[in-house]
Tab-separated table of C-alpha atoms in Angstrom:
chain	number	residue	atom	x	y	z
A	1224	MET	CA	43.343	82.049	-30.701
A	1225	LEU	CA	40.821	81.197	-33.502
A	1226	VAL	CA	42.152	77.677	-34.046
A	1227	SER	CA	42.006	77.068	-30.305
A	1228	VAL	CA	38.280	78.064	-30.215
A	1229	SER	CA	37.525	76.136	-33.310
A	1230	LEU	CA	39.009	73.067	-31.648
A	1231	LEU	CA	37.112	73.534	-28.469
A	1232	LEU	CA	33.934	73.872	-30.644
A	1233	VAL	CA	34.785	70.525	-32.580
A	1234	ILE	CA	35.482	68.818	-29.377
A	1235	ALA	CA	32.247	69.996	-27.753
A	1236	SER	CA	30.233	69.004	-30.845
A	1237	LEU	CA	31.890	65.527	-30.670
A	1238	VAL	CA	31.164	65.152	-26.995
A	1239	THR	CA	27.464	66.235	-27.711
A	1240	VAL	CA	26.989	63.765	-30.435
A	1241	HIS	CA	28.652	60.912	-28.493
A	1242	THR	CA	26.432	61.806	-25.518
A	1243	GLY	CA	23.479	61.744	-27.740
A	1244	ARG	CA	24.415	58.316	-29.208
A	1245	VAL	CA	24.896	56.926	-25.805
A	1246	LYS	CA	21.612	58.207	-24.464
A	1247	SER	CA	19.846	56.830	-27.646
A	1248	LEU	CA	21.416	53.481	-27.239
A	1249	GLU	CA	20.381	53.519	-23.462
A	1250	HIS	CA	16.779	54.331	-24.411
A	1251	LYS	CA	16.815	51.438	-26.947
A	1252	ILE	CA	18.234	49.054	-24.202
A	1253	LEU	CA	15.649	50.205	-21.773
A	1254	LEU	CA	12.736	49.864	-24.301
A	1255	ASN	CA	13.930	46.506	-25.276
A	1256	SER	CA	14.075	45.489	-21.640
A	1257	GLN	CA	10.699	46.767	-20.992
A	1258	ASN	CA	9.344	44.952	-24.125
A	1259	GLN	CA	10.974	41.775	-23.017
A	1260	VAL	CA	9.246	42.021	-19.544
A	1261	LEU	CA	5.957	42.858	-21.092
A	1262	SER	CA	6.127	39.907	-23.680
A	1263	VAL	CA	7.152	37.560	-20.809
A	1264	ALA	CA	4.227	38.630	-18.649
A	1265	ALA	CA	1.974	38.398	-21.742
A	1266	ALA	CA	3.153	34.866	-22.415
A	1267	GLN	CA	2.632	33.747	-18.888
A	1268	GLY	CA	-0.920	35.374	-18.873
A	1269	GLY	CA	-1.647	33.488	-22.045
A	1270	LEU	CA	-0.564	30.286	-20.654
A	1271	ALA	CA	-2.791	30.756	-17.575
A	1272	HIS	CA	-5.690	31.701	-19.980
A	1273	GLY	CA	-5.061	28.331	-21.843
A	1274	ILE	CA	-5.187	26.307	-18.662
A	1275	SER	CA	-8.437	28.084	-17.469
A	1276	ARG	CA	-10.065	27.436	-20.842
A	1277	MET	CA	-9.088	23.769	-20.710
A	1278	LYS	CA	-10.890	23.645	-17.319
A	1279	THR	CA	-13.943	25.448	-18.218
A	1280	ASP	CA	-14.542	24.508	-21.903
A	1281	PRO	CA	-14.293	20.777	-22.435
A	1282	ASN	CA	-15.100	21.272	-26.037
A	1283	TRP	CA	-12.020	23.434	-26.805
A	1284	LEU	CA	-9.946	21.610	-29.509
A	1285	GLY	CA	-6.934	23.811	-28.884
A	1286	GLU	CA	-7.424	26.114	-31.935
A	1287	GLU	CA	-5.162	29.270	-31.939
A	1288	HIS	CA	-6.732	32.470	-30.691
A	1289	SER	CA	-5.494	35.916	-29.416
A	1290	VAL	CA	-5.963	37.127	-25.837
A	1291	ILE	CA	-5.462	41.015	-25.315
A	1292	MET	CA	-3.724	41.684	-22.009
A	1293	GLU	CA	-3.324	44.990	-19.954
A	1294	ASN	CA	-1.012	47.637	-21.509
A	1295	SER	CA	-2.025	46.546	-24.982
A	1296	THR	CA	0.164	43.484	-24.846
A	1297	ARG	CA	-1.386	40.307	-26.291
A	1298	ALA	CA	-0.889	36.533	-26.353
A	1299	ILE	CA	-1.391	33.889	-28.991
A	1300	VAL	CA	-2.569	30.733	-27.346
A	1301	ARG	CA	-3.051	27.119	-28.852
A	1302	ALA	CA	-2.953	23.622	-27.445
A	1303	ASP	CA	-2.342	20.128	-28.783
A	1304	PHE	CA	-4.699	17.578	-27.015
A	1305	ASN	CA	-3.978	13.864	-26.540
A	1306	GLN	CA	-6.022	10.987	-24.939
A	1307	VAL	CA	-4.460	8.550	-22.413
A	1308	GLN	CA	-6.241	5.543	-20.894
A	1309	ARG	CA	-6.549	5.737	-17.258
A	1310	ASN	CA	-8.789	3.324	-15.059
A	1311	ASP	CA	-10.617	2.266	-18.233
A	1312	MET	CA	-11.245	5.957	-19.010
A	1313	ASN	CA	-10.121	8.225	-21.808
A	1314	THR	CA	-8.365	11.088	-19.992
A	1315	ARG	CA	-7.235	14.085	-21.723
A	1316	TRP	CA	-3.802	15.980	-21.474
A	1317	ALA	CA	-2.660	18.800	-23.455
A	1318	THR	CA	0.478	20.915	-24.444
A	1319	ILE	CA	-0.525	24.469	-24.057
A	1320	GLU	CA	1.580	26.912	-25.834
A	1321	SER	CA	1.550	30.759	-25.411
A	1322	THR	CA	3.402	33.309	-27.404
A	1323	GLY	CA	3.546	36.771	-25.632
A	1324	LEU	CA	3.851	39.993	-27.756
A	1325	SER	CA	4.965	43.439	-26.650
A	1326	PRO	CA	2.678	46.426	-27.398
A	1327	ASP	CA	4.874	47.359	-30.524
A	1328	GLY	CA	5.017	43.622	-31.541
A	1329	LEU	CA	8.911	43.831	-31.507
A	1330	SER	CA	9.360	41.404	-28.593
A	1331	ARG	CA	8.140	37.825	-28.609
A	1332	HIS	CA	8.321	35.345	-25.871
A	1333	ASN	CA	7.195	31.708	-25.904
A	1334	VAL	CA	6.335	29.392	-22.900
A	1335	SER	CA	4.533	26.025	-22.898
A	1336	GLU	CA	3.306	23.619	-20.271
A	1337	GLN	CA	1.747	20.168	-20.200
A	1338	VAL	CA	-1.623	19.830	-18.262
A	1339	LEU	CA	-3.659	16.743	-17.453
A	1340	ARG	CA	-7.423	16.881	-16.988
A	1341	TYR	CA	-8.609	14.131	-14.711
A	1342	PRO	CA	-11.616	13.108	-12.688
A	1343	LEU	CA	-11.683	14.031	-8.979
A	1344	LEU	CA	-13.127	10.629	-8.189
A	1345	ASN	CA	-10.360	8.264	-9.317
A	1346	ILE	CA	-12.175	4.889	-9.207
A	1347	ILE	CA	-16.028	4.197	-9.282
A	1348	PRO	CA	-16.669	2.470	-5.824
A	1349	LYS	CA	-17.551	-1.206	-6.056
A	1350	ALA	CA	-19.957	-1.498	-3.180
A	1351	PRO	CA	-22.688	0.491	-1.505
A	1352	LEU	CA	-20.903	0.390	1.722
A	1353	ILE	CA	-16.917	0.572	1.945
A	1354	SER	CA	-15.605	0.808	5.528
A	1355	THR	CA	-12.074	1.002	7.034
A	1356	ALA	CA	-13.731	0.632	10.429
A	1357	PRO	CA	-15.215	-2.481	12.026
A	1358	VAL	CA	-18.874	-3.067	11.166
A	1359	PRO	CA	-20.280	-4.414	14.326
A	1360	GLU	CA	-23.596	-6.490	14.904
A	1361	ALA	CA	-25.187	-3.507	16.611
A	1362	LEU	CA	-25.209	-1.507	13.323
A	1363	THR	CA	-28.550	-1.795	11.433
A	1364	LEU	CA	-27.993	-2.028	7.778
A	1365	THR	CA	-30.159	-2.285	4.612
A	1366	LEU	CA	-28.084	-2.484	1.396
A	1367	GLY	CA	-28.995	-2.737	-2.270
A	1368	ALA	CA	-25.888	-4.502	-3.699
A	1369	ASN	CA	-23.812	-3.582	-6.662
A	1370	PRO	CA	-24.874	-6.459	-8.996
A	1371	ASN	CA	-21.290	-6.710	-10.736
A	1372	GLY	CA	-19.025	-5.424	-7.877
A	1373	GLY	CA	-16.949	-8.770	-8.049
A	1374	GLY	CA	-17.231	-9.160	-11.695
A	1375	VAL	CA	-20.068	-9.644	-14.170
A	1376	GLY	CA	-22.977	-11.275	-12.077
A	1377	VAL	CA	-21.115	-11.267	-8.768
A	1378	PRO	CA	-22.943	-8.903	-6.295
A	1379	VAL	CA	-21.058	-6.884	-3.494
A	1380	SER	CA	-22.846	-5.168	-0.649
A	1381	ILE	CA	-20.007	-4.466	1.675
A	1382	TRP	CA	-16.257	-4.135	1.027
A	1383	SER	CA	-14.182	-3.915	4.226
A	1384	GLY	CA	-10.605	-4.554	5.473
A	1385	GLU	CA	-12.215	-5.493	8.776
A	1386	GLY	CA	-13.738	-8.714	9.676
A	1387	ILE	CA	-17.557	-9.009	9.624
A	1388	THR	CA	-18.909	-12.164	11.349
A	1389	ASP	CA	-22.567	-11.274	12.111
A	1390	LEU	CA	-25.203	-8.659	11.030
A	1391	SER	CA	-27.898	-7.412	13.379
A	1392	ILE	CA	-31.330	-9.024	13.438
A	1393	ASN	CA	-32.808	-5.953	11.450
A	1394	SER	CA	-30.011	-5.964	8.817
A	1395	ALA	CA	-30.285	-7.378	5.361
A	1396	THR	CA	-28.503	-7.042	1.859
A	1397	CYS	CA	-30.362	-7.847	-1.478
A	1398	THR	CA	-30.654	-7.224	-5.083
A	1399	LEU	CA	-31.545	-3.782	-6.370
A	1400	GLN	CA	-34.963	-4.874	-7.519
A	1401	ILE	CA	-35.715	-6.421	-4.090
A	1402	PHE	CA	-34.517	-3.192	-2.431
A	1403	ASP	CA	-36.836	-1.130	-4.690
A	1404	GLU	CA	-39.728	-3.337	-3.757
A	1405	ASN	CA	-38.890	-2.896	-0.088
A	1406	ARG	CA	-38.568	-6.624	0.428
A	1407	CYS	CA	-34.855	-6.785	1.457
A	1408	ALA	CA	-35.672	-8.517	4.816
A	1409	LEU	CA	-37.682	-11.212	2.988
A	1410	ASP	CA	-35.299	-12.075	0.206
A	1411	ALA	CA	-31.839	-11.281	1.348
A	1412	TYR	CA	-28.327	-12.150	0.327
A	1413	SER	CA	-27.002	-11.758	3.759
A	1414	ASP	CA	-28.829	-11.226	7.008
A	1415	HIS	CA	-28.436	-12.163	10.780
A	1416	THR	CA	-28.732	-15.794	9.983
A	1417	GLN	CA	-25.981	-15.936	7.305
A	1418	ILE	CA	-23.082	-13.960	5.883
A	1419	SER	CA	-22.885	-14.569	2.108
A	1420	SER	CA	-20.231	-13.912	-0.535
A	1421	ASP	CA	-21.768	-10.506	-1.293
A	1422	ILE	CA	-19.931	-9.280	1.903
A	1423	LEU	CA	-16.237	-8.901	1.362
A	1424	SER	CA	-14.740	-8.572	4.740
A	1425	SER	CA	-10.985	-8.799	5.704
A	1426	HIS	CA	-10.468	-8.580	1.966
A	1427	GLU	CA	-6.924	-9.062	0.707
A	1428	GLN	CA	-7.413	-6.425	-2.018
A	1429	PHE	CA	-8.759	-3.803	0.296
A	1430	PRO	CA	-6.572	-0.596	-0.060
A	1431	ILE	CA	-4.170	0.476	2.781
A	1432	ASP	CA	-5.350	3.959	2.231
A	1433	VAL	CA	-8.870	4.150	1.024
A	1434	LEU	CA	-8.910	8.026	0.491
A	1435	GLN	CA	-5.787	7.673	-1.674
A	1436	HIS	CA	-7.333	4.940	-3.547
A	1437	TYR	CA	-10.359	6.910	-4.654
A	1438	PHE	CA	-8.964	10.461	-4.823
A	1439	HIS	CA	-5.109	10.181	-4.905
A	1440	ILE	CA	-5.135	12.017	-1.579
A	1441	ARG	CA	-3.412	10.325	1.536
A	1442	MET	CA	-5.430	10.188	4.641
A	1443	PRO	CA	-3.012	12.370	6.546
A	1444	ASP	CA	-3.400	14.977	3.743
A	1445	TRP	CA	-7.215	15.254	4.119
A	1446	GLN	CA	-6.947	19.047	3.791
A	1447	PHE	CA	-6.275	18.683	0.083
A	1448	LEU	CA	-9.689	17.046	-0.160
A	1449	LYS	CA	-11.256	19.926	1.695
A	1450	SER	CA	-9.565	22.233	-0.645
A	1451	GLU	CA	-11.600	20.567	-3.383
A	1452	ALA	CA	-14.923	21.325	-1.883
A	1453	SER	CA	-17.069	23.869	-3.795
A	1454	LYS	CA	-18.911	24.646	-0.589
A	1455	ILE	CA	-17.853	24.314	3.214
A	1456	VAL	CA	-20.748	24.482	5.493
A	1457	ASN	CA	-22.048	23.957	9.095
A	1458	ASP	CA	-25.352	22.516	8.127
A	1459	CYS	CA	-27.210	20.827	5.223
A	1460	GLU	CA	-30.069	23.391	4.667
A	1461	GLU	CA	-31.153	23.641	1.059
A	1462	ALA	CA	-30.517	27.384	0.988
A	1463	THR	CA	-27.014	26.730	2.307
A	1464	LEU	CA	-26.041	23.898	-0.162
A	1465	GLY	CA	-27.337	25.544	-3.433
A	1466	ASP	CA	-26.268	23.488	-6.431
A	1467	SER	CA	-22.738	22.574	-5.165
A	1468	ARG	CA	-21.248	19.314	-6.230
A	1469	VAL	CA	-18.488	18.736	-3.625
A	1470	ILE	CA	-19.694	19.737	-0.212
A	1471	TRP	CA	-17.720	19.659	3.126
A	1472	VAL	CA	-19.800	19.668	6.346
A	1473	HIS	CA	-18.140	20.167	9.689
A	1474	GLY	CA	-21.424	20.471	11.707
A	1475	ASP	CA	-24.368	18.045	11.820
A	1476	CYS	CA	-26.067	17.430	8.542
A	1477	GLU	CA	-29.685	17.209	9.323
A	1478	LEU	CA	-32.103	17.123	6.247
A	1479	ASP	CA	-35.757	18.204	6.198
A	1480	VAL	CA	-38.491	15.713	5.315
A	1481	SER	CA	-38.360	14.828	1.592
A	1482	GLN	CA	-35.225	16.919	1.142
A	1483	HIS	CA	-32.778	15.717	-1.510
A	1484	ILE	CA	-29.072	16.570	-1.827
A	1485	GLY	CA	-28.031	16.236	-5.450
A	1486	SER	CA	-29.992	14.296	-8.054
A	1487	GLU	CA	-29.638	11.446	-10.470
A	1488	HIS	CA	-28.355	13.940	-13.032
A	1489	THR	CA	-26.148	15.960	-10.703
A	1490	PRO	CA	-24.889	13.727	-7.943
A	1491	VAL	CA	-22.735	15.038	-5.179
A	1492	ILE	CA	-19.780	14.211	-2.961
A	1493	LEU	CA	-20.869	14.903	0.589
A	1494	ILE	CA	-18.005	14.920	3.172
A	1495	LEU	CA	-18.958	14.563	6.802
A	1496	ALA	CA	-16.046	15.759	8.951
A	1497	GLU	CA	-17.031	14.805	12.618
A	1498	ALA	CA	-20.666	15.418	11.500
A	1499	ALA	CA	-23.765	13.339	12.100
A	1500	LEU	CA	-25.956	12.526	9.115
A	1501	LEU	CA	-29.747	12.769	10.094
A	1502	MET	CA	-32.161	11.843	7.332
A	1503	PRO	CA	-35.841	12.000	8.110
A	1504	ASN	CA	-38.730	10.467	6.091
A	1505	GLU	CA	-38.186	10.350	2.235
A	1506	SER	CA	-35.048	12.347	2.217
A	1507	ARG	CA	-32.324	11.364	-0.093
A	1508	VAL	CA	-28.597	11.875	-0.846
A	1509	PHE	CA	-27.571	11.097	-4.505
A	1510	GLY	CA	-23.818	10.358	-5.012
A	1511	MET	CA	-21.052	9.530	-2.553
A	1512	VAL	CA	-21.124	10.241	1.185
A	1513	ILE	CA	-17.715	10.252	2.889
A	1514	TYR	CA	-17.520	10.056	6.633
A	1515	ILE	CA	-14.129	11.142	7.857
A	1516	SER	CA	-12.431	12.078	11.179
A	1517	THR	CA	-9.871	14.893	11.195
A	1518	HIS	CA	-9.213	14.739	14.820
A	1519	LEU	CA	-7.543	12.191	17.260
A	1520	PRO	CA	-9.111	10.787	19.087
A	1521	ALA	CA	-12.258	10.667	16.963
A	1522	VAL	CA	-15.672	11.383	18.298
A	1523	PRO	CA	-18.169	8.992	16.729
A	1524	LYS	CA	-21.404	10.515	15.356
A	1525	ARG	CA	-24.736	9.075	14.230
A	1526	ILE	CA	-25.834	8.265	10.704
A	1527	VAL	CA	-29.503	7.650	10.867
A	1528	MET	CA	-32.032	7.080	7.994
A	1529	ALA	CA	-35.713	7.034	8.604
A	1530	THR	CA	-38.469	5.297	6.705
A	1531	GLY	CA	-38.011	5.905	2.928
A	1532	ALA	CA	-34.685	7.682	3.379
A	1533	HIS	CA	-31.492	6.443	1.872
A	1534	ILE	CA	-28.256	7.088	0.067
A	1535	SER	CA	-28.491	6.441	-3.734
A	1536	GLY	CA	-24.776	5.712	-4.416
A	1537	THR	CA	-22.192	4.659	-1.772
A	1538	LEU	CA	-20.994	5.496	1.616
A	1539	LEU	CA	-17.246	5.517	2.608
A	1540	LEU	CA	-16.804	5.067	6.255
A	1541	LEU	CA	-13.235	6.240	7.047
A	1542	SER	CA	-13.821	6.427	10.882
A	1543	SER	CA	-16.065	4.735	13.334
A	1544	ILE	CA	-19.648	5.872	13.760
A	1545	ASP	CA	-21.885	5.772	16.745
A	1546	ASN	CA	-23.100	2.243	15.863
A	1547	ASP	CA	-25.725	1.837	18.690
A	1548	MET	CA	-27.440	4.985	17.433
A	1549	SER	CA	-27.050	4.531	13.621
A	1550	GLN	CA	-29.190	3.038	10.933
A	1551	ILE	CA	-27.849	2.915	7.455
A	1552	VAL	CA	-29.795	2.347	4.265
A	1553	ILE	CA	-27.939	2.508	0.802
A	1554	ARG	CA	-28.914	1.655	-2.699
A	1555	TYR	CA	-26.175	1.117	-5.197
A	1556	HIS	CA	-26.507	3.129	-8.369
A	1557	THR	CA	-23.883	2.383	-11.068
A	1558	ASP	CA	-24.880	5.113	-13.517
A	1559	LEU	CA	-25.088	7.753	-10.893
A	1560	LEU	CA	-21.659	7.077	-9.650
A	1561	ALA	CA	-20.178	6.898	-13.268
A	1562	ARG	CA	-21.840	10.360	-13.732
A	1563	LEU	CA	-20.150	11.631	-10.464
A	1564	GLN	CA	-16.879	10.636	-12.072
A	1565	GLN	CA	-17.282	11.669	-15.632
A	1566	ASP	CA	-19.337	14.966	-15.310
A	1567	ASP	CA	-17.366	18.016	-16.828
A	1568	ASP	CA	-17.605	19.972	-13.630
A	1569	MET	CA	-16.181	17.015	-11.528
A	1570	GLN	CA	-12.904	17.220	-13.613
A	1571	ARG	CA	-9.762	18.689	-12.192
A	1572	LEU	CA	-6.483	20.011	-13.751
A	1573	GLY	CA	-3.005	19.097	-12.804
A	1574	LYS	CA	0.099	20.554	-14.174
A	1575	ILE	CA	2.670	17.826	-15.286
A	1576	SER	CA	5.852	18.294	-13.368
A	1577	GLY	CA	8.962	19.255	-15.360
A	1578	SER	CA	6.885	19.892	-18.407
A	1579	TRP	CA	7.144	23.915	-18.382
A	1580	ARG	CA	9.300	25.306	-21.132
A	1581	ASP	CA	10.506	28.921	-21.602
A	1582	PHE	CA	12.060	29.256	-25.148
């Protein structure tokens, strides 16, 4: 009897020990799984942090640093930067690496991804007026030409895929100095009497899709351009616009007298979607104005500039405007458009497809 009881006690002890070992092993497996999940999440968070820092801090050289996450996890983030030539510009791309650590430091997980930092404006426009729509004689134009639009010393005032045979009696194109002196009508490249070589009409190099040419966004995908806007508004009141750099307007854009949108130091991209542009005396838009239609059929709207009002930069006409009611005045500005392309807050980030690594 005593032997039987002893055997039962031994068996019970062995079962207890075995159960304890199994429970301990299960606990370790569960802890390891939790640590793995936490380190993976930390690594992904560190990668997102690195991409965000690349976007907001153009002076970051990729030096290694730690980022504390929730639940006491952390990530070690670094980046290797490279330069690539793109449209005569040095564009930066980086391989961002992130190591995620669990709270106890026992689990580590590494991820990496390549990211390209590129300008929203792909190419600096070559002319003050670029039009996919016909430019009829009824439209009144005053244009200060790009002095080097066709090469050094070769001025360009209009670049169009459509034919231009005549200008209105009040239209003229001229040098920037003559424009600034308000003598365009007296000393013109082109006017109602002649069309000179500064007007490139039915041009063989004119892009099939102008929006894609300048922004890598196809015209049918105009929503992507809208998503780039820092402000989407119904009007152009100063209080509404603030200091936004990319503005999408889907109501009439009517400026006040002497109102400026943007400046020489902070030019803007002003996108008019079925929106008239009404500029009274001495008002000004610095940068690029894009007139676009997002509906079929399009409803042409006016673009009217009064005395002393003009666009300093360029106008992209991607749809027909109300020519009989419009008057366009544009002074080309090379440095301003270059700034629009190169400013830090006009840069965008794109993840390079297939570059993500989990190792």
